[in-house]
Each structure stands twice: as structure tokens, then as C-alpha cells.
Short mmCIF file of C-alpha atoms and ligand atoms in Angstrom, two decimals:
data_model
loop_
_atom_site.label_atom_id
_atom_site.label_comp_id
_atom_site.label_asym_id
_atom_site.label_seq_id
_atom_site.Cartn_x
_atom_site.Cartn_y
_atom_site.Cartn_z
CA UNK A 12 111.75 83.23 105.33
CA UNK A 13 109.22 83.92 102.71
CA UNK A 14 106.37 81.59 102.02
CA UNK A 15 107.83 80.21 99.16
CA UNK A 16 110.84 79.13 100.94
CA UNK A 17 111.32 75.41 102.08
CA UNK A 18 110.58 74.88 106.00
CA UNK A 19 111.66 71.43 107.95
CA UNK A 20 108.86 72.55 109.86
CA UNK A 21 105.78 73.87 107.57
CA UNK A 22 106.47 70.40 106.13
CA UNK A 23 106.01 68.32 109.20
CA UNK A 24 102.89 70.45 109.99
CA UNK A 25 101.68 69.65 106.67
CA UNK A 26 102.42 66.36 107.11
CA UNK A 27 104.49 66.64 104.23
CA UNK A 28 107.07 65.03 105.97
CA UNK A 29 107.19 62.17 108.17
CA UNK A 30 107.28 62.58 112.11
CA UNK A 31 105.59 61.05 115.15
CA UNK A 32 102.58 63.43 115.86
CA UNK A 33 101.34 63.31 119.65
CA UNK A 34 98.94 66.15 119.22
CA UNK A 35 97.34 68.65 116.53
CA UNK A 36 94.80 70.61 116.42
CA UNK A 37 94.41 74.11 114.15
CA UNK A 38 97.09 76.02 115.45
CA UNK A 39 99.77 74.06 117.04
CA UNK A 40 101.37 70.88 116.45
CA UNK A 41 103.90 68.68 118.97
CA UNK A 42 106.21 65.75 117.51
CA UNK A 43 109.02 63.65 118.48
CA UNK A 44 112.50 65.19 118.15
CA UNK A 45 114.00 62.85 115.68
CA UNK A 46 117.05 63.29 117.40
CA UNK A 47 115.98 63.26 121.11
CA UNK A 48 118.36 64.40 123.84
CA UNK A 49 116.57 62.74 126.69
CA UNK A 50 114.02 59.90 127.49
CA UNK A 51 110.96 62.12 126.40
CA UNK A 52 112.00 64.81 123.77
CA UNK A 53 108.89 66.19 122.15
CA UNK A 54 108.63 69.65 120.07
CA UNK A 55 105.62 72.31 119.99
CA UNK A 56 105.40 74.23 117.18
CA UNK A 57 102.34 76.93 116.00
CA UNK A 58 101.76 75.79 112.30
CA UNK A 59 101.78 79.38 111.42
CA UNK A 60 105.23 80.13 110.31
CA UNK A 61 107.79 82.24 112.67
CA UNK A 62 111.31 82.49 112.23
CA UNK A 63 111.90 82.27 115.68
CA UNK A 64 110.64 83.80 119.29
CA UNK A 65 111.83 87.39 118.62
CA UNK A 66 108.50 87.04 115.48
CA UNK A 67 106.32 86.32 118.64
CA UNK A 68 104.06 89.60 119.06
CA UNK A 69 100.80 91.04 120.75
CA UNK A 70 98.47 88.65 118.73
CA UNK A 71 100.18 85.36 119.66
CA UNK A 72 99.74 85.80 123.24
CA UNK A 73 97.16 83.37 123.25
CA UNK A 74 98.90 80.93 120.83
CA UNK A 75 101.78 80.80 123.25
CA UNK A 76 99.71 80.30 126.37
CA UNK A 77 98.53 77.79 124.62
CA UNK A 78 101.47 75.78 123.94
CA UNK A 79 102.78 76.12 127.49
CA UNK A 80 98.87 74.70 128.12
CA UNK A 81 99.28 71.68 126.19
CA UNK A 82 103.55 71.21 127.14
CA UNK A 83 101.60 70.54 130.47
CA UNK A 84 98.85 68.15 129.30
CA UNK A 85 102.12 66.04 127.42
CA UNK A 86 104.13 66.10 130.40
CA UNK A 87 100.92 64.61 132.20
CA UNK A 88 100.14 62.22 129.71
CA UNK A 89 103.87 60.86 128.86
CA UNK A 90 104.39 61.07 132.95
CA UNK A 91 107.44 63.24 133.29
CA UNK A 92 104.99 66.00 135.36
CA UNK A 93 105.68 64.59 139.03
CA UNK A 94 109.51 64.38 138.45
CA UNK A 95 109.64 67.40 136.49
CA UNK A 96 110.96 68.36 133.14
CA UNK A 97 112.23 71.51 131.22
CA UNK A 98 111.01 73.89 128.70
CA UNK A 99 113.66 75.26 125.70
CA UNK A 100 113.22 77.48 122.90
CA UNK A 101 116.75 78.61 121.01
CA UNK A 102 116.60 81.66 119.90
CA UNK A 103 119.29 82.57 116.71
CA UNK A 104 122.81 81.47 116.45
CA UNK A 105 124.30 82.16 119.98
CA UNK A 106 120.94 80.72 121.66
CA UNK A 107 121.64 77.01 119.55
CA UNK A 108 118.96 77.41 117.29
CA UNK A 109 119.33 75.03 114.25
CA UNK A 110 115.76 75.26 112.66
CA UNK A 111 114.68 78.49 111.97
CA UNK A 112 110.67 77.52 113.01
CA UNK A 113 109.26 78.83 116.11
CA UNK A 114 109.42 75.64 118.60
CA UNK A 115 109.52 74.85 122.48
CA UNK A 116 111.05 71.76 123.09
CA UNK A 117 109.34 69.74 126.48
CA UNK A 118 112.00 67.45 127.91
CA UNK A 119 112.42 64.87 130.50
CA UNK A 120 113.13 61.73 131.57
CA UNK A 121 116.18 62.48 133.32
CA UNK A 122 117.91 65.31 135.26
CA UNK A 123 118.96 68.15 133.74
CA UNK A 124 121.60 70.64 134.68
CA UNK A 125 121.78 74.42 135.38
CA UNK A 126 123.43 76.66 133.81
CA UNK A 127 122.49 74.84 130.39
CA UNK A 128 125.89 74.00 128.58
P1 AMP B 211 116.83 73.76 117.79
O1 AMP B 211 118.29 73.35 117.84
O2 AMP B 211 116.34 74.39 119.04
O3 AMP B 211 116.54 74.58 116.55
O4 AMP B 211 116.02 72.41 117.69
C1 AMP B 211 115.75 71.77 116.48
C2 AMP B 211 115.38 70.35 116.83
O5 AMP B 211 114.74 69.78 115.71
C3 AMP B 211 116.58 69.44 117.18
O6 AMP B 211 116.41 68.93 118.49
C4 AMP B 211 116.51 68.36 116.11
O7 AMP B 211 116.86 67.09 116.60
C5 AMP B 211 115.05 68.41 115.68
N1 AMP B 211 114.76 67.95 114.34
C6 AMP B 211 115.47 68.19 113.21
N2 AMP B 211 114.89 67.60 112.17
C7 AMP B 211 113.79 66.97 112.63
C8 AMP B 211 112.76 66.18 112.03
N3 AMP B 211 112.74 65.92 110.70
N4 AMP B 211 111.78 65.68 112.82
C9 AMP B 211 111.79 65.93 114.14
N5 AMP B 211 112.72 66.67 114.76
C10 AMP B 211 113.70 67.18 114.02
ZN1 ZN B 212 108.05 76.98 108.94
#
């Protein structure tokens, strides 16, 4: 996606449009899934623009250690750390990937099965 090119998003990170932030700071952003599929259903994303994971390279090492950093400081603060919870990121088509912005998705609230559907 070029930067010229609408993002779902770039636009939530720019606050552009409307969503329920839970945390910001300068390189990462987390927000209620408008659509959640469980009791807590919050999405990271970096505000730098990636397609998706396979964009992830030497240099965001620390950006993604950081978002697995704070997925743990949500799942503290919105109490789904004792129970547990789970940790997604689609990748393309055949991984269920719908919007084409690097994000982790931190759910819980209830169980959750393995193998994912
Ligand atoms: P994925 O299917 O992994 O690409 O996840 C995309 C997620 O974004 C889905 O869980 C959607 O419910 C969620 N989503 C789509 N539009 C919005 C929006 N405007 N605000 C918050 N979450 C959204
Ligand atoms: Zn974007």
C-alpha cells in the first residue's frame, strides 16, 4: 500500500477515525475491536504502516517486543492475565486477515479453542 492509499488503520492512529483508544504512545497504538469476538477484544497496532507480519524486519524487533510488552500490561490492567488469554495476528488471505495493517489482536474473557477454526 503506498502512502497515499487509504488505511482503516493509519486513520484510527491518526485519530482520523473514531475508536476506543486504551493506550498510545509514539509508536504503537491498542483499540477496541469494533467488532469484538470475545469479552475483551483489543487490537495493537505500530502506527508506522505494514501491510502485514511478513513487512516485519531486523529494525522492528524492538517495536514488536514492545507490543507483546504492553499486550501484557492490558491483559493486567483489563484482568484477563490470571485466567489467561490469546495472542492473533492473520497473516494474508488463508491466515483470515481482513485489514491489511500490521495488528495483534489480545483476547479474552472466555475460553478459547485449539486448533483455531
Ligand atoms: P483481521 O481479520 O485479523 O484483519 O482483523 C481485523 C479486525 O479489525 C477485525 O477483528 C475487525 O472487527 C476489526 N475492525 C474493523 N474495522 C474496525 C474499526 N473501525 N475499529 C476497530 N476495529 C475494527
Ligand atoms: Zn495503515
Amino acid at each position: 500500500m503506498g502512502p497515499g492509499n487509504h488505511c482503516l488503520f493509519c486513520g484510527i492512529a491518526k485519530k482520523e477515525i473514531p475508536s476506543t483508544i486504551l493506550y498510545e504512545d509514539s509508536e504503537l497504538v491498542a483499540f477496541n475491536d469494533v467488532s469484538p469476538k470475545a469479552p475483551v477484544h483489543v487490537l495493537i497496532i505500530p502506527k508506522k504502516h505494514m501491510d502485514d507480519h511478513l513487512e516485519l524486519h531486523e529494525q522492528d524487533c524492538a517495536l514488536m517486543g514492545k507490543a507483546h510488552l504492553l499486550a501484557n500490561r492490558l491483559a493486567k490492567d483489563l484482568k484477563i492475565d490470571r485466567d489467561g488469554f490469546r495472542l492473533v495476528v492473520n497473516c494474508r488471505q488463508r491466515g483470515g486477515q481482513t485489514v491489511n495493517h500490521l495488528h495483534m489482536h489480545v483476547m479474552g474473557g472466555r475460553d478459547f479453542h485449539w486448533p483455531p477454526g
